[in-house]
Structures are given as C-alpha cells and as structure tokens.
Short mmCIF file of C-alpha atoms (C1' of nucleotides) in Angstrom, two decimals:
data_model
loop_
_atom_site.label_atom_id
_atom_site.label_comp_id
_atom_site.label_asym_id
_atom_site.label_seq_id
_atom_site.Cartn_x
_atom_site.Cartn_y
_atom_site.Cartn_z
CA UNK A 1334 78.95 72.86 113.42
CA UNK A 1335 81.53 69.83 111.73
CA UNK A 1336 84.67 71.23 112.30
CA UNK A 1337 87.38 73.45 113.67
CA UNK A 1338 90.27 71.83 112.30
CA UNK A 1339 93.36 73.92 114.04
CA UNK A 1340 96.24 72.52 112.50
CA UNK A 1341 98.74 74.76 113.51
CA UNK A 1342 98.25 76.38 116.71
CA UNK A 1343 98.98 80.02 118.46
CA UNK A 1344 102.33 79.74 120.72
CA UNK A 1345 100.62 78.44 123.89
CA UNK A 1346 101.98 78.06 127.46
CA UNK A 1347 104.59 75.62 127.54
CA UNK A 1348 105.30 75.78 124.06
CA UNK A 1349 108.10 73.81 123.53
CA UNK A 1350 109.17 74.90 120.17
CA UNK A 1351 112.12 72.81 119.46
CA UNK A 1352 109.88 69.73 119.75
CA UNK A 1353 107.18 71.04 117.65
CA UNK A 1354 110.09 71.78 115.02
CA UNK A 1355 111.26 68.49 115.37
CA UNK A 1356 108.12 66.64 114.37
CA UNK A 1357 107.20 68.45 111.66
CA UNK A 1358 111.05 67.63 110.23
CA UNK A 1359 109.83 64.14 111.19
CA UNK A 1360 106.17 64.22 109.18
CA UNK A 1361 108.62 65.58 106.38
CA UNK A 1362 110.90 62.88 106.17
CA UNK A 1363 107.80 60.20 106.40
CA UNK A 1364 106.34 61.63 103.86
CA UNK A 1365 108.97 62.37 101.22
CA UNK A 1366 109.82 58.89 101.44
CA UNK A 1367 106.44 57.38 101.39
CA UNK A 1368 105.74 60.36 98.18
CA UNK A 1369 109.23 59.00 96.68
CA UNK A 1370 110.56 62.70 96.07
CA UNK A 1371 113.50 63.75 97.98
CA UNK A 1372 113.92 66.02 101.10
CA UNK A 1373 117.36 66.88 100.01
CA UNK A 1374 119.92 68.59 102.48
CA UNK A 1375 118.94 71.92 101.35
CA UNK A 1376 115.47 71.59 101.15
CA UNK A 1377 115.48 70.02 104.58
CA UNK A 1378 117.22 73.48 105.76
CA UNK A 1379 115.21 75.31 104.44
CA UNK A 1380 112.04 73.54 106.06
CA UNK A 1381 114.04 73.90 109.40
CA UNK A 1382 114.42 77.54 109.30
CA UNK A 1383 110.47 77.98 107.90
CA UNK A 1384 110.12 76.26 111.42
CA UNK A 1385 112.64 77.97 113.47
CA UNK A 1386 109.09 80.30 114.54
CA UNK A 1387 105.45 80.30 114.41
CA UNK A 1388 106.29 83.76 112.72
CA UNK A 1389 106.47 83.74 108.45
CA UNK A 1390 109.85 83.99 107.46
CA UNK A 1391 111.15 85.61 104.38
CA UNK A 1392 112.77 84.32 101.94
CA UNK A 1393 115.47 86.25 101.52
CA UNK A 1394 115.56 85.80 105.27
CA UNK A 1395 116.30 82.44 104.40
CA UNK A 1396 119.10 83.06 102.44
CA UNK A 1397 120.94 84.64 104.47
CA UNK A 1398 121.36 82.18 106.84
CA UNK A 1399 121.89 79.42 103.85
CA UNK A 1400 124.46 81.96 102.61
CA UNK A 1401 126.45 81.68 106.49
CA UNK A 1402 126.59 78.26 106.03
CA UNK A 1403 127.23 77.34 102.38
CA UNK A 1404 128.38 80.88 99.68
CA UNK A 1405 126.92 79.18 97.14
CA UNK A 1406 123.32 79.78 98.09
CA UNK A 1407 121.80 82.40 95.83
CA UNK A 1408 118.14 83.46 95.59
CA UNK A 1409 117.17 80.45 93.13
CA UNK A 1410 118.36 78.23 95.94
CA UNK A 1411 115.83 79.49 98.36
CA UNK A 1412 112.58 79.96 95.74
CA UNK A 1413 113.71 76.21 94.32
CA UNK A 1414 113.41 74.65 97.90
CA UNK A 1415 110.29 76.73 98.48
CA UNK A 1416 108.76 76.04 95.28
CA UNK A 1417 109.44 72.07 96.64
CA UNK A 1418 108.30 72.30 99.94
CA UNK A 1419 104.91 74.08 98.78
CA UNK A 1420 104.20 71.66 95.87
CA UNK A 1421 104.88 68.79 98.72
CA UNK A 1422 102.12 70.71 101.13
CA UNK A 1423 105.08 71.28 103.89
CA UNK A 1424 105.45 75.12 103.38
CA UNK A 1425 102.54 77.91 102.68
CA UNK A 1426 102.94 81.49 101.23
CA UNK A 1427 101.03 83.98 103.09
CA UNK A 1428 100.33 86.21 100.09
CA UNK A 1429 99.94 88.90 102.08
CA UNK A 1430 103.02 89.14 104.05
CA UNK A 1431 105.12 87.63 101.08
CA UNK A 1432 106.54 84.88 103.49
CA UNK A 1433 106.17 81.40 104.43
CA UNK A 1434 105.06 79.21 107.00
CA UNK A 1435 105.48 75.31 108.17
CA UNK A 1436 102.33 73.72 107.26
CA UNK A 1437 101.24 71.35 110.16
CA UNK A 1438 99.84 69.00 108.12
CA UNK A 1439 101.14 67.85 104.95
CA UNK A 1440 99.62 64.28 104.14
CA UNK A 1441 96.39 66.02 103.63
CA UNK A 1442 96.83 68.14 101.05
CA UNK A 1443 94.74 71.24 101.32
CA UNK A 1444 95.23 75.56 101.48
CA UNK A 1445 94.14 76.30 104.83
CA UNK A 1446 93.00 79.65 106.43
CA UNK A 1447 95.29 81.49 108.38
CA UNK A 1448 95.11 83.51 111.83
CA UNK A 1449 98.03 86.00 111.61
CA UNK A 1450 98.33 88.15 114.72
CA UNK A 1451 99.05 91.99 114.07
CA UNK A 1452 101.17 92.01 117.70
CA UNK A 1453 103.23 89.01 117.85
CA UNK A 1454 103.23 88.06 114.18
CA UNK A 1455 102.53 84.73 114.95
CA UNK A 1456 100.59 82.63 112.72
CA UNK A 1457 97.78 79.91 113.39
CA UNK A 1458 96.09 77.52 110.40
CA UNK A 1459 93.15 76.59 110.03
CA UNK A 1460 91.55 73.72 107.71
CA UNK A 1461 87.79 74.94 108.65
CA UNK A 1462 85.14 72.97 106.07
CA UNK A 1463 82.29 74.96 107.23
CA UNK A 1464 84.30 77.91 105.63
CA UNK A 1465 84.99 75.77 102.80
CA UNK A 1466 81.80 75.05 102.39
CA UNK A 1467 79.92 78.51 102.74
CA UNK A 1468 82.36 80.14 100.64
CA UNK A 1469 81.61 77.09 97.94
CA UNK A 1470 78.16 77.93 97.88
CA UNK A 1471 78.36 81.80 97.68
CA UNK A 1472 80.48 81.71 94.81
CA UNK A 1473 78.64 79.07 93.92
CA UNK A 1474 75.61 81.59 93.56
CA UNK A 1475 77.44 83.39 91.34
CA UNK A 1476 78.08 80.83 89.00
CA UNK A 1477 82.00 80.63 90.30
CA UNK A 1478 83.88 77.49 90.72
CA UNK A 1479 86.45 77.42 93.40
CA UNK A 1480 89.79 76.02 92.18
CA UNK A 1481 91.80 77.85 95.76
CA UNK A 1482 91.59 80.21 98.32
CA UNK A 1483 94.09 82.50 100.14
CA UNK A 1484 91.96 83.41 103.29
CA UNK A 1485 94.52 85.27 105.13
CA UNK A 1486 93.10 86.87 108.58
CA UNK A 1487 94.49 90.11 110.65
CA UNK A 1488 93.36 90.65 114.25
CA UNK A 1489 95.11 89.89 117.78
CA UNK A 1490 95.25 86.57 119.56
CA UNK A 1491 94.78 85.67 122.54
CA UNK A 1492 97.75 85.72 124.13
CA UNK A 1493 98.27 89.44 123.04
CA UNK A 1494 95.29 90.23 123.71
CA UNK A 1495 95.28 88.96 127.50
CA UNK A 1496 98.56 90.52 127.91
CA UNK A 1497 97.26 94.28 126.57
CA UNK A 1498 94.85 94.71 129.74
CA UNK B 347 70.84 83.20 103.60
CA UNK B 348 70.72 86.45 104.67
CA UNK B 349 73.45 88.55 102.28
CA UNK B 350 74.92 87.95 98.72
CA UNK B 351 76.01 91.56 98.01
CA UNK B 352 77.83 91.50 95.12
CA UNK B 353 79.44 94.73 94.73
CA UNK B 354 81.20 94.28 91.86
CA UNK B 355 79.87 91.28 89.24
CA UNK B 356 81.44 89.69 86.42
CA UNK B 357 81.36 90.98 82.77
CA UNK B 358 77.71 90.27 81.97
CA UNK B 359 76.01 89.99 78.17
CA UNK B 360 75.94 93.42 77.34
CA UNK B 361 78.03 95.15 80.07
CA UNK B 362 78.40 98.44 79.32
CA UNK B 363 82.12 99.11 80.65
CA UNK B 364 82.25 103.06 79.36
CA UNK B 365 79.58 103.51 81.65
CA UNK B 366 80.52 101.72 84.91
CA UNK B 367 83.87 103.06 85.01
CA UNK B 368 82.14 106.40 84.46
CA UNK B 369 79.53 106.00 87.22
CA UNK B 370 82.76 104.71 89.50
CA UNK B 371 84.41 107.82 88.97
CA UNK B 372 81.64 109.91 89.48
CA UNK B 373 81.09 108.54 92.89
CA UNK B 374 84.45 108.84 93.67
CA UNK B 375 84.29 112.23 92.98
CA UNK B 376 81.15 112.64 95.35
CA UNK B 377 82.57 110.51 97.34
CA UNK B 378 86.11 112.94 97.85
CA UNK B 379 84.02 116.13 98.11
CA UNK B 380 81.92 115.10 101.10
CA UNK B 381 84.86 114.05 102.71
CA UNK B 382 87.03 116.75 102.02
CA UNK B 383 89.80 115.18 100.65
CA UNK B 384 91.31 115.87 96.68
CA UNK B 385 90.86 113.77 94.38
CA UNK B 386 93.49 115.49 92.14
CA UNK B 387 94.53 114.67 88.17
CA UNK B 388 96.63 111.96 88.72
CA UNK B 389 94.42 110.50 91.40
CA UNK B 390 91.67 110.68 89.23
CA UNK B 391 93.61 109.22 86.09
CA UNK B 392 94.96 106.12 88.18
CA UNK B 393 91.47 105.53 89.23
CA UNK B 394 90.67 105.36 85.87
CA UNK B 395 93.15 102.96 84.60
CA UNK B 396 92.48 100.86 87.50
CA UNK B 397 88.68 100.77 86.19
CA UNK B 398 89.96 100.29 82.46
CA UNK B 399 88.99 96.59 83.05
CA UNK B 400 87.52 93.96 85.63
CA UNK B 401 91.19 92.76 85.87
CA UNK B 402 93.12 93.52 88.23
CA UNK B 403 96.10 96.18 87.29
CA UNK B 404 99.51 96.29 87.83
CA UNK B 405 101.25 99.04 89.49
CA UNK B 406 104.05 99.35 86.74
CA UNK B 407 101.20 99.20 83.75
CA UNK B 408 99.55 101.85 85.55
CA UNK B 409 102.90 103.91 85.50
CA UNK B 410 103.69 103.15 82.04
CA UNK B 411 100.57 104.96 80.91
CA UNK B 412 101.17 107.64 83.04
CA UNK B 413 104.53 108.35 81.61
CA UNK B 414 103.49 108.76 77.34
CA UNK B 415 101.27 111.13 79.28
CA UNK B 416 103.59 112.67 81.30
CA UNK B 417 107.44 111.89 81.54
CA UNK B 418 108.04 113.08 85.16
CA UNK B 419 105.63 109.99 86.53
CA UNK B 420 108.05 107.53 88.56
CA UNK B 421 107.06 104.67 91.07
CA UNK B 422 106.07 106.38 94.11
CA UNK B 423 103.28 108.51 91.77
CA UNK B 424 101.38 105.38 91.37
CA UNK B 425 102.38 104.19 94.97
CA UNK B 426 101.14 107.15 96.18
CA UNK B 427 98.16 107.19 94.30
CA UNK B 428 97.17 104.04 94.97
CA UNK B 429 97.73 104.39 98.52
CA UNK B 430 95.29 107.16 98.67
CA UNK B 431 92.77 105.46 97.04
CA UNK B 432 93.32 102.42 98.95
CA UNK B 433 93.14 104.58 102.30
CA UNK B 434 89.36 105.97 100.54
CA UNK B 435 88.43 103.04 99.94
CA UNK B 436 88.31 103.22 96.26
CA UNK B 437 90.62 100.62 94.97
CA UNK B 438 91.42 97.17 96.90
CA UNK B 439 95.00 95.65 96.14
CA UNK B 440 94.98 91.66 95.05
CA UNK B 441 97.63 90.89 97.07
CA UNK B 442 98.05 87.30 95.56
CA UNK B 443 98.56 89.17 91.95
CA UNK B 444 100.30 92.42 93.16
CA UNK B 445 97.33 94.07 91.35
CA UNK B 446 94.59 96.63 92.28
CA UNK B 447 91.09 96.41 91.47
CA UNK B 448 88.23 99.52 91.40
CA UNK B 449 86.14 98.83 94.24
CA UNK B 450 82.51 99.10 93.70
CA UNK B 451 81.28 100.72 97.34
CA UNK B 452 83.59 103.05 98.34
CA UNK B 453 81.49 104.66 100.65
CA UNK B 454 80.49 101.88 102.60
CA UNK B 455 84.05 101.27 104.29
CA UNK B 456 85.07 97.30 104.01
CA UNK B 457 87.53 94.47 102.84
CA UNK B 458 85.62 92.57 100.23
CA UNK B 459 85.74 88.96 99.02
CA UNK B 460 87.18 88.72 95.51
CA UNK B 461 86.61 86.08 93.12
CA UNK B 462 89.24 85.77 90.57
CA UNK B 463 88.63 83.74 86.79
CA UNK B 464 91.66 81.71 86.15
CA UNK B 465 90.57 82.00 82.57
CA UNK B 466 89.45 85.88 81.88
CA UNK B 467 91.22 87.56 84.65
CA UNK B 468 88.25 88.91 86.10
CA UNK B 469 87.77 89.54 89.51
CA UNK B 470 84.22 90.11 91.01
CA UNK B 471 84.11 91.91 94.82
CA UNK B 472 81.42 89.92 97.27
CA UNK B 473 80.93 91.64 100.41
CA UNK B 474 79.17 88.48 102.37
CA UNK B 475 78.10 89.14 105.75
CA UNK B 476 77.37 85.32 106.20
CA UNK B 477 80.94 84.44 105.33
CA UNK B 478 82.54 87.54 107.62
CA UNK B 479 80.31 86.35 110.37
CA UNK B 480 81.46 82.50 110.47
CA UNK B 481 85.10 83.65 110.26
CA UNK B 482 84.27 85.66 113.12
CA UNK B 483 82.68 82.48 115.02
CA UNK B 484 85.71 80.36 114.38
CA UNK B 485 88.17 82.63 114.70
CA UNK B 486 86.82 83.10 117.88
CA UNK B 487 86.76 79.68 118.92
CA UNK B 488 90.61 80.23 118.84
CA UNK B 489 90.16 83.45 121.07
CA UNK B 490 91.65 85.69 117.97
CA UNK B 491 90.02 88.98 117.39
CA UNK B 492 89.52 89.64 113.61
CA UNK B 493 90.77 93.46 112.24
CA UNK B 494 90.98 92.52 108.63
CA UNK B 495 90.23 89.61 106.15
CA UNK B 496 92.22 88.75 102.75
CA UNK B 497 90.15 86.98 100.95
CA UNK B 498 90.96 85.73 97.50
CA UNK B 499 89.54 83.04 95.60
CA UNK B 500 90.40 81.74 92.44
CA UNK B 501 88.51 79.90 90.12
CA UNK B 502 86.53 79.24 87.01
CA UNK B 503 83.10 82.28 86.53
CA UNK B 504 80.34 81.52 84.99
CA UNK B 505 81.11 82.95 81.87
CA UNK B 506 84.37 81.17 80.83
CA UNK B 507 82.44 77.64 82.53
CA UNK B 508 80.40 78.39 79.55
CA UNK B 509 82.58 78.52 77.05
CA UNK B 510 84.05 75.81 77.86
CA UNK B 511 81.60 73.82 76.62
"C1'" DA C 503 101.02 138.14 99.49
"C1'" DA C 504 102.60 135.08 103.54
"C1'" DT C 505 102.20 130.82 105.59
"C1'" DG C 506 101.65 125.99 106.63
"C1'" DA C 507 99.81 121.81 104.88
"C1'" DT C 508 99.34 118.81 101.16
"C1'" DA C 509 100.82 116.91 96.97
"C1'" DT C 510 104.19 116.00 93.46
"C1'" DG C 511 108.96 115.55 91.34
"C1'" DT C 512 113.28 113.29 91.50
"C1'" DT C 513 116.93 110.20 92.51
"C1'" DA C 514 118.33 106.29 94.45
"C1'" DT C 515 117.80 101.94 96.35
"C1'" DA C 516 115.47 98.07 98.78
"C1'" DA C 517 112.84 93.88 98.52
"C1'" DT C 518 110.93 90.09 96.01
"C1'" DG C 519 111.21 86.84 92.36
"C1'" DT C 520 112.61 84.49 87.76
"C1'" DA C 521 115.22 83.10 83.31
"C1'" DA C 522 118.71 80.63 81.33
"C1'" DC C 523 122.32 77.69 81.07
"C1'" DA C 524 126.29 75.11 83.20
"C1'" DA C 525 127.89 71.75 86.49
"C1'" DT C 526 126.96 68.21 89.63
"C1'" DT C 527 124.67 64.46 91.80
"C1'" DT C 528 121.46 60.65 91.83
"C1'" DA C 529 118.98 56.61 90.39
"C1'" DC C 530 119.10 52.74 87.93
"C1'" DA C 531 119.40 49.91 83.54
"C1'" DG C 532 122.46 47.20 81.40
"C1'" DC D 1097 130.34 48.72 88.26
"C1'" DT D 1098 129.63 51.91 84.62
"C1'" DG D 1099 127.08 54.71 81.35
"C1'" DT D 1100 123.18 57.40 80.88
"C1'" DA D 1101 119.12 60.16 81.65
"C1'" DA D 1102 116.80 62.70 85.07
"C1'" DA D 1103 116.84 65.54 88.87
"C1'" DT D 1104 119.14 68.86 91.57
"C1'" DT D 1105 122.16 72.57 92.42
"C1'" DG D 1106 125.45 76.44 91.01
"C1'" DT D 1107 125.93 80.74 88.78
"C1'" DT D 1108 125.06 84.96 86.49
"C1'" DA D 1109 122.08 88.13 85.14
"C1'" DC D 1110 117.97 90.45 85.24
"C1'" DA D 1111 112.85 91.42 85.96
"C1'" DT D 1112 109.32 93.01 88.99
"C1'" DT D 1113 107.41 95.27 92.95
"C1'" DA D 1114 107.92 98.79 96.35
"C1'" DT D 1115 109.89 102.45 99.48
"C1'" DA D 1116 113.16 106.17 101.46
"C1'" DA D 1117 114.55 110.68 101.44
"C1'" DC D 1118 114.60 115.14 100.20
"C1'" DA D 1119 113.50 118.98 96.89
"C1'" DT D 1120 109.89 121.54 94.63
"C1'" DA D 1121 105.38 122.95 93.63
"C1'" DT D 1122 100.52 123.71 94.56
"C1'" DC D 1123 96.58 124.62 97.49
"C1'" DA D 1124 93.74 126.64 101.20
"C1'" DT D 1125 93.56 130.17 104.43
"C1'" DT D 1126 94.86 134.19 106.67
#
DNA sequence: AATGATATGTTATAATGTAACAATTTACAG
DNA sequence: CTGTAAATTGTTACATTATAACATATCATT
C-alpha cells in the first residue's frame, strides 16, 4: 500500500490552532509570490477566516464578518476571493455541505478526499493515490476518463468516537 | 477484481430509454407496495421526469413541468417528492450539480458512485465494492468510521471520447 | 361516518450564488 | 513620474436552490 497522504488532519490533542492557521497564511503568501498572483488584503481575510476552524465555513458566514469590518463587502466580495483562493489550490468546496475549507497543501495542486465528521463537523483531507488509482481503473472499465473527483466522506472520527463510550 | 456493478450505464447504441424508464417505474412501484409506503401521482410523475434522461435534473425543471400540469405545484412539492424518493432509495441527488438522478437498484439500499460526462451530461451509477472497501481501509487508518460516501466523478464516457475523434 | 395519520396546498422567506457595469487600484512602459 | 491597460473591488440587482410554518385535503382503519 503507497500512500496515506493526510494532508489536513482531525483536531488532535494539543492542537494548537492558531499556529496551524498561521502557517497555512504563511504557505499562502510563499506561494502567491512565487505564482506571481496576488494575496490581496481581502483575499488574505478571507483565507484567515476559511482557517479560523477545521470546520467548513460558509460563505455567507464569511461575509458577515467582512461586512463588521469593512460595509462594503457584498456577496461578490466573498465568491470573488473564493473563486481566487480555489483556482490558487488554498481553499476547497465541500459540495456537499456548500462550504469551504483551508487546503493544507497548495503547491501540489490536486482535489483531495475528505473525512467530514457527522459530530464535530470537523474536516480531515486526504490526497490517497491508491484511491486515485482504483477509482481510475474502474471508470476506466467503463470506458470513462477522469477529469475530477469530489469524494466527500460522512462517518465519526476518532475523537468523537472515543468520547461517545 | 471482485465487483464492477454498474447499476446504471451510459446511453449505449440502441438504448431503448421508453423502456428503462418504464421498467424503473415499475420497480418502483413493486418496490413501494412491499414496503408499504405510497407512491402517489405526483411521486410517481417526479420519478418520471427524473428518469426523462441519464442527466441529472433540476429541482426547479422538475417543478416547471409540474405546474402546465397543475398550477397549485410550488417548491416544497418537488422537495417533498424528492425527499421521499431519496429516503426509498429511488432517486440519488448530485450534490455537485444540485440535480437528482433515477437510481437503478432501489431495493438494494446504497450510496452509489456516479460518473458524470463533461460533454453529454450523463451520469452512470457504479456501486463498487472494491472502491467502498479501500475507503473503508484508509479511512480507517485515520480511526474515522465511514456512514456515507459522496462520490462524484467527472469526466469524459466512452461515448463522447469517441466522437471526439 | 369518525378519527388519526399521511400527504398536499399555500404563502412567505431563507440560503446560496451570479450578472453587469462602475470605480478604484496596481503594475509597468514610456 | 505619468499615462495606460489590466486587475481588483464596489455596487446594484437578480437568479437559483431550498425550507418553515400552517392550512387543507386525502387515506386507512375503526
């Protein structure tokens, strides 16, 4: 078995969040700059509050906090940055949920496959080739050539599920 | 390789469409009665103009049809539809399209795989033990117990491949 | 026919997302 | 440093998708 790629993972002990945050802001910046698009003030925000959780946020959750800080924010504001931030690989829509999450790794460009946990609402990804691969060669069988996948997974993780006995 | 099911394929040379929405209906029907639940007129007739194609439908084009046949149709008769046969297993929603799609095994209770042409619109429903099992593995590697996949891929089918030529 | 459960009708509104065009800011060529 | 084109943001309006809440009707059973 080649990989288990886990780029973003469940909330563990000792989670510091901020920090976690704080270097994916970094990996933004570094990358924008070495991509020579620009991680403008709002777009910037916007990452930051994607990030403020391992949660997806909405993006009309997202406006409303743009909207505290600056009146002029309106939905196009928030879907603009979004649109941005998912083109660059930073940001990922859960299709499911309608809401986005930080993507922990956004030099690589790739869709991964996400945990989402029914109890805390947390969020893991995944970049798993051996799923890639299968799912390649069952489509395949069908004559079907993958262009993208949304592989978007319900269940419980393991901290909720320790903490339910 | 142990399973390729394909529940629902793509539009094949000489696919008789009258007939599989017909046979989908009919099992639906069965399907209702040995449960014991109704499959009433507007049940049935939503069911049908989800099967009206292999693409997936939209909620509002669903209601739009519903109203030259009857003006006192509004949203929640199609949400409410839909939810029932979502809840029997009869129709799967597309949630990266906001569309539904007939399903073609209602009575074995699942969450397909759905391969979706970026050319026709067609969607074709796998339902691949192989691939539910390795999600299983690796989503277990993480400690996260799976309740539900969404599983969405979008590409190029055979057909359109083809015709490209 | 009376009753409770299920289904539908109806109105209103919430939640999510985009179009179109104006104003502003930025990068950079001259 | 200034003019200009490109990129970004502001603004208004609207399109699309979905649900809440309560009234009415229909169905299944007594």
């Amino acid at each position: 078995m080649s990989e288990n790629r886990v780029l973003v993972p469940f909330k563990e002990n000792g989670h510091a969040h901020q920090r976690c945050m704080e270097s994916a802001l970094t990996v933004a910046e570094q990358t924008c700059r070495a991509r020579g698009v620009r991680l403008t003030n709002i777009r910037r925000r916007v990452l930051e509050l994607v990030w403020r959780s391992h949660e997806p946020v909405k993006a009309y959750d997202i406006l409303a906090r743009l909207q505290d800080e600056h009146s002029g924010s309106a939905p196009p504001t928030v879907y603009r940055a979004l649109d941005f931030l998912q083109t660059e690989g930073m940001v990922h829509k859960i299709e499911s949920l309608n809401a986005y999450v930080g993507c922990g790794d956004p030099n690589h460009m790739h869709i991964g496959q996400f945990l989402i946990c029914r109890d805390c609402g947390a969020v893991a990804e995944m970049d798993d080739d051996d799923v890639r691969i299968l799912l390649a060669e069952k489509a395949g069988n069908l004559g079907f050539q993958i262009d993208r996948e949304v592989i978007e997974i319900k269940g419980l993780c393991a901290v909720c599920a320790t903490e339910k006995r």
